[in-house]
Coordinates of C-alpha atoms and ligand atoms in Angstrom, one line a residue:
X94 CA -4.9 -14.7 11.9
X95 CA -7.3 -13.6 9.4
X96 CA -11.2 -14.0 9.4
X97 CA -11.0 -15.9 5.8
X98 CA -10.6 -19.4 4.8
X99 CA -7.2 -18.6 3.0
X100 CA -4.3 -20.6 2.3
X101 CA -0.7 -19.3 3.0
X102 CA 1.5 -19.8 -0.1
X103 CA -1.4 -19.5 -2.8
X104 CA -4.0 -17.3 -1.6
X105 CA -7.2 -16.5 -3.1
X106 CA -8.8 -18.8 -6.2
X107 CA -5.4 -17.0 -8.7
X108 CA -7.5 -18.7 -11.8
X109 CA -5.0 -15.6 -13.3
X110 CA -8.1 -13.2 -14.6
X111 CA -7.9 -11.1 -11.3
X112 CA -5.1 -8.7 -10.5
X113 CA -2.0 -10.6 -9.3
X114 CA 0.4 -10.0 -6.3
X115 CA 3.6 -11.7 -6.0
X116 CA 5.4 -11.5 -3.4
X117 CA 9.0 -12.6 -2.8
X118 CA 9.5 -13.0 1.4
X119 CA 11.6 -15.0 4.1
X120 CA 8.2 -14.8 5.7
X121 CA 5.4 -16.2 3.6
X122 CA 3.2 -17.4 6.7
X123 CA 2.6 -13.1 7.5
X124 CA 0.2 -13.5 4.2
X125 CA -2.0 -12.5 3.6
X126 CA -2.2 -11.3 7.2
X127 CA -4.0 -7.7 7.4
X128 CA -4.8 -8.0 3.8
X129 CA -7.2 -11.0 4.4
X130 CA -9.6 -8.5 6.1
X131 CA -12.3 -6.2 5.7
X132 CA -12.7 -4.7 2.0
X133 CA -9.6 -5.9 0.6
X134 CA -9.7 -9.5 1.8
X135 CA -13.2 -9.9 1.0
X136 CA -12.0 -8.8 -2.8
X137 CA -9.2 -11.5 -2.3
X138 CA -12.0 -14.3 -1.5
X139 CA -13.8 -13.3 -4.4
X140 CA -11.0 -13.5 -6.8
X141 CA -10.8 -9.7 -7.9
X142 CA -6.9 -10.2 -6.8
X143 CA -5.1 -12.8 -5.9
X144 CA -1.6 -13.1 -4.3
X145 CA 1.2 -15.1 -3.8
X146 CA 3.9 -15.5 -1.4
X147 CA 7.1 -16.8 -2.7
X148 CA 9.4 -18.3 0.4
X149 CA 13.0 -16.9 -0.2
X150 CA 14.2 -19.8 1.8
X151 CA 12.8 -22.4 -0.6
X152 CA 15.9 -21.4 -2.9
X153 CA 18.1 -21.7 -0.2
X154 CA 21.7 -23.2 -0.8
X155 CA 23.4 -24.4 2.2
X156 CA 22.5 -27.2 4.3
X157 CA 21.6 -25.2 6.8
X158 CA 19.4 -22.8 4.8
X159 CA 20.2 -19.5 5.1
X160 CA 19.8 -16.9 2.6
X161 CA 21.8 -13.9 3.7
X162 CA 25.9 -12.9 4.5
X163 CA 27.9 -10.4 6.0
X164 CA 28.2 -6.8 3.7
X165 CA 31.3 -6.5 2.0
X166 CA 33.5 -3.7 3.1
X167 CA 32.3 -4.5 6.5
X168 CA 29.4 -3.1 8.7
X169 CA 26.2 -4.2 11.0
X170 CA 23.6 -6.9 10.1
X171 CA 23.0 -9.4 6.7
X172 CA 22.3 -9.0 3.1
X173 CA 20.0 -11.2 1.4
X174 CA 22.0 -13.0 -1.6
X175 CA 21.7 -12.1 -5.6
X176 CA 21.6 -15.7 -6.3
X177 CA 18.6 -16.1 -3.7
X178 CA 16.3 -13.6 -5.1
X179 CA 17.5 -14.8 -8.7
X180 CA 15.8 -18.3 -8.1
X181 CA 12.8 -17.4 -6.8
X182 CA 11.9 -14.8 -9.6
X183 CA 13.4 -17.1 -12.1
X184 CA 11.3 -19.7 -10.6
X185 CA 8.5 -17.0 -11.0
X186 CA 9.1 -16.1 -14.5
X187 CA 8.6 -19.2 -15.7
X188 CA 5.4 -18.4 -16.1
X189 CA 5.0 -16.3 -19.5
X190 CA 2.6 -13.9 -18.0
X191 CA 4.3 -12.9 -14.7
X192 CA 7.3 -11.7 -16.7
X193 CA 5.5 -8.2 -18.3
X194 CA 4.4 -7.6 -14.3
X195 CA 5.8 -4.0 -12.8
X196 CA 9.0 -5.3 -10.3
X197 CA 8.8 -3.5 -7.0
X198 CA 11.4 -3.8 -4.0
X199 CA 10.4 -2.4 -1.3
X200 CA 12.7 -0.2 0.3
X201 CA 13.7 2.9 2.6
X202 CA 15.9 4.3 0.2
X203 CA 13.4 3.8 -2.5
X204 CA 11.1 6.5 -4.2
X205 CA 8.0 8.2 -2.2
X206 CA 4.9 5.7 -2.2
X207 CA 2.2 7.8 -3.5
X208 CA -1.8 7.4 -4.3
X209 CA -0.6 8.4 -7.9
X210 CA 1.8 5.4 -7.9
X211 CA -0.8 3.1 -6.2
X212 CA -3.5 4.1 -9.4
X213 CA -1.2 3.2 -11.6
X214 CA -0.1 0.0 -10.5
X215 CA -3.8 -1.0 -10.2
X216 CA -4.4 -0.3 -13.7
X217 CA -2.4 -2.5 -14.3
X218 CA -2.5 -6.5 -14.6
X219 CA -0.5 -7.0 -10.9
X220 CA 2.8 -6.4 -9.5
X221 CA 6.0 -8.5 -8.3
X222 CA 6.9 -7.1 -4.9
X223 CA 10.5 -7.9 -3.1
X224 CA 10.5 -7.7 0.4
X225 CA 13.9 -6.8 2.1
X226 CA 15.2 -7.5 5.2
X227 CA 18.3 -7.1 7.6
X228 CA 20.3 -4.8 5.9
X229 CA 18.9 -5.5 2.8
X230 CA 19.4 -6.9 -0.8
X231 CA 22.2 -7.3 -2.6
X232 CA 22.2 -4.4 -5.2
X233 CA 23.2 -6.7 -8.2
X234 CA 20.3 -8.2 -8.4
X235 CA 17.7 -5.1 -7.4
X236 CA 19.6 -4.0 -11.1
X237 CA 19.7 -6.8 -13.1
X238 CA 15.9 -7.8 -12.5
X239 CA 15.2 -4.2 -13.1
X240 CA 13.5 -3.7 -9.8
X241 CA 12.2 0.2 -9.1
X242 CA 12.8 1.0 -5.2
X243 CA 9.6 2.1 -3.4
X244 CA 9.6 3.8 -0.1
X245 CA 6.6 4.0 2.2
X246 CA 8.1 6.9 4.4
X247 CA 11.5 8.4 5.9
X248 CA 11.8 5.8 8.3
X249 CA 12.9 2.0 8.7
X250 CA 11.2 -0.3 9.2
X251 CA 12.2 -4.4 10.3
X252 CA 11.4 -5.7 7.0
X253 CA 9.5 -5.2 3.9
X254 CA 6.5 -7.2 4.8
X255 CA 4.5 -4.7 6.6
X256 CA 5.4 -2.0 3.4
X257 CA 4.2 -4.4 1.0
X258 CA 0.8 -4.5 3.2
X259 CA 0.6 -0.8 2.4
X260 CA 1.3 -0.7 -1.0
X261 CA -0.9 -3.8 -1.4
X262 CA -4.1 -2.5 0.1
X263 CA -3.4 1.3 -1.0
X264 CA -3.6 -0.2 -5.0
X265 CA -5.9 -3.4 -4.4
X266 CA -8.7 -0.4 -3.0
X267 CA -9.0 0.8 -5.8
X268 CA -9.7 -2.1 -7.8
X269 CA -13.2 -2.2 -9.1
X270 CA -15.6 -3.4 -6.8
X271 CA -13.4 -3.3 -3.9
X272 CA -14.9 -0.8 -2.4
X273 CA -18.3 -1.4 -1.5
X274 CA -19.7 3.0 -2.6
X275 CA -17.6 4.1 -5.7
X276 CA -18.7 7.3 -4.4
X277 CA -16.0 6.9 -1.3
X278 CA -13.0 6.8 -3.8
X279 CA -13.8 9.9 -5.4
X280 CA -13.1 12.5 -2.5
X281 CA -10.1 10.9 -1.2
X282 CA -7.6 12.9 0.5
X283 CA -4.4 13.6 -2.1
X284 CA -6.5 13.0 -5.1
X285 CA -6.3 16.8 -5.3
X286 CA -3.1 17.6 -3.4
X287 CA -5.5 18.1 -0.2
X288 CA -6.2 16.4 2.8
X289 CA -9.7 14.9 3.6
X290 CA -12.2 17.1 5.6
X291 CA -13.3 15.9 9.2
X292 CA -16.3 13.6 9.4
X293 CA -19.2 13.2 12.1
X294 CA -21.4 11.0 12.4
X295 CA -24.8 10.3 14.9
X296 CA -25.0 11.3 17.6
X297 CA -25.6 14.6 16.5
X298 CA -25.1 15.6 20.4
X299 CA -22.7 13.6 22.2
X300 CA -21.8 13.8 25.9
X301 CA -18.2 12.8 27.3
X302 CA -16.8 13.8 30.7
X303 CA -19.4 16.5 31.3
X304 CA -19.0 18.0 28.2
X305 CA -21.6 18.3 25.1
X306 CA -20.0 18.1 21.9
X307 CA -21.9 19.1 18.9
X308 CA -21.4 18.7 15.0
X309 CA -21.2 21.7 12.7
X310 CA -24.3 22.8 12.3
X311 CA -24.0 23.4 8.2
X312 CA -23.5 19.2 8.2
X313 CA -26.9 19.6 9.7
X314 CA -28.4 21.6 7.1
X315 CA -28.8 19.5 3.9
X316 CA -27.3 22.3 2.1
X317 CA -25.3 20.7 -0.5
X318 CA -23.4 23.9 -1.7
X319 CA -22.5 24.8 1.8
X320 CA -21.5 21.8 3.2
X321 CA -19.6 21.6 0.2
X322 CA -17.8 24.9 0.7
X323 CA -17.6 24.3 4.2
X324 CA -15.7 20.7 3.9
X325 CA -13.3 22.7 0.9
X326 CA -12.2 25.7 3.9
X327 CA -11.7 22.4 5.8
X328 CA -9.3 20.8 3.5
X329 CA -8.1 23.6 2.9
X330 CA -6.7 24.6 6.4
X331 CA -5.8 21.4 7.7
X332 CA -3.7 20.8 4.8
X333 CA -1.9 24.4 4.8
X334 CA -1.6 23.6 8.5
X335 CA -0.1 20.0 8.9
X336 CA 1.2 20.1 4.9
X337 CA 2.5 23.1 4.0
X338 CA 4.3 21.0 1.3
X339 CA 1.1 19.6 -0.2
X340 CA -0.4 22.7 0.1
X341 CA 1.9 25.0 -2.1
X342 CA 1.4 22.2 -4.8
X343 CA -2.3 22.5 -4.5
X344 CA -1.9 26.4 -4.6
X345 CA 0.3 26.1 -7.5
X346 CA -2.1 23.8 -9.8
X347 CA -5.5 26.1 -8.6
X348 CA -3.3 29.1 -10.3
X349 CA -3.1 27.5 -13.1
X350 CA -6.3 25.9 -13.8
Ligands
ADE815 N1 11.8 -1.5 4.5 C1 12.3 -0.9 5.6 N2 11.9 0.3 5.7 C2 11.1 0.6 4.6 C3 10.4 1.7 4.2 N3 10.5 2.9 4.8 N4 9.7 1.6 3.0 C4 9.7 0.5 2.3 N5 10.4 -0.6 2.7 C5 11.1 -0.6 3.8

């Protein structure tokens, strides 16, 4: 699966200095998957982060292993077990340092996911993520661990797996030296309630189909203040356009500066 020499359950060097993910899963073996690539697995290889994937079936407690049950007061699919998730972050917590680590379960009816959220967490020493699936988790234990329900979006997804993948790579990024030009974090779409400009590259001309297609000619021009103005109207319409919700907060902060 992944381009990297990386183990499943322990992944990267984890001498503990980087920034640490736990995960808790009933799938280890999709880790580190799409994190083992590109920018964010490279940082993995090198030890900036590590991370961790905690098989939920390990604490298992019937013979024939399973982890979930039917919901009380009836209904469709399984709910993973309090005492289930209790072992494995008991198991986790053993370790003095994991215990102060921000407790995340990934979940639909969690909070919005936002870059906000994902600078935060990486300012900080790691995170614990729970990963959901069937129906879910038993609530008892979400509360008694103290877990705070993320959400990457208004829809459901199979499991929490792939949502830990987003909220991994959206916080690892911004480790230092993660990125390989500092310079790219700074203009990011949201960092300013707007969305990113377009981007061209060479060919300056490029033919498809019969058809010449050209590049703005003031991306052309080496005329830093214009192309700067030009890539702010930019922003500015596409996010009025396709975020009208985004854009009234950027309106509303612009007022007030
Ligand atoms: N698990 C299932 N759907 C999810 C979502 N939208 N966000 C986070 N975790 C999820």
């Amino acid at each position: 699966m992944s381009d990297l020499p990386l183990d499943v359950q322990k992944i990267g060097k984890g001498k503990y200095s980087s920034w640490q993910a736990h995960v808790l899963t009933a799938f280890p073996q999709m880790f580190p998957g799409p994190l083992g690539f590109s920018n964010v697995g490279k940082a993995l290889e090198k030890d900036i982060w590590s991370l961790e994937a905690h098989d939920l079936r390990q604490f298992a407690t019937t013979s024939y292993g399973s982890i979930d049950d039917t919901p009380f007061g009836g209904g469709a699919g399984m709910v993973i077990c309090p005492h289930i998730v209790a072992s494995c972050m008991d198991d986790l917590l053993e370790k003095s340092e994991n215990a102060a680590l921000p407790r995340i379960y990934v979940s639909p009816k969690g909070k919005p996911f936002t870059a906000k959220r994902a600078k935060q967490l990486a300012a900080g020493a790691g995170a614990i993520i729970l990963c959901g699936r069937y129906e879910g988790v038993d609530q008892r234990v979400i509360d008694s661990y103290g877990f705070e329900e993320i959400s990457i979006g208004d829809y459901v997804i199979s499991g929490g797996e792939l949502a830990s993948y987003v909220l991994l790579d959206a916080t690892v990024r911004l480790l230092p030296n993660v990125l390989g030009a500092a310079a790219s974090l700074t203009e990011e779409s949201f960092e300013h309630s707007l969305l990113e400009y377009p981007q061209y590259t060479r060919p300056a001309l490029w033919q498809n189909q019969g058809q010449d297609f050209t590049v703005p000619e003031v991306l052309l021009s080496g005329h830093h203040a214009r192309i700067a103005e030009w890539r702010l109207q930019q922003s500015e319409a596409i996010t009025s356009q396709v975020r009208p919700d985004l854009f009234a907060r950027y309106q509303a902060r612009k007022h007030n500066r």
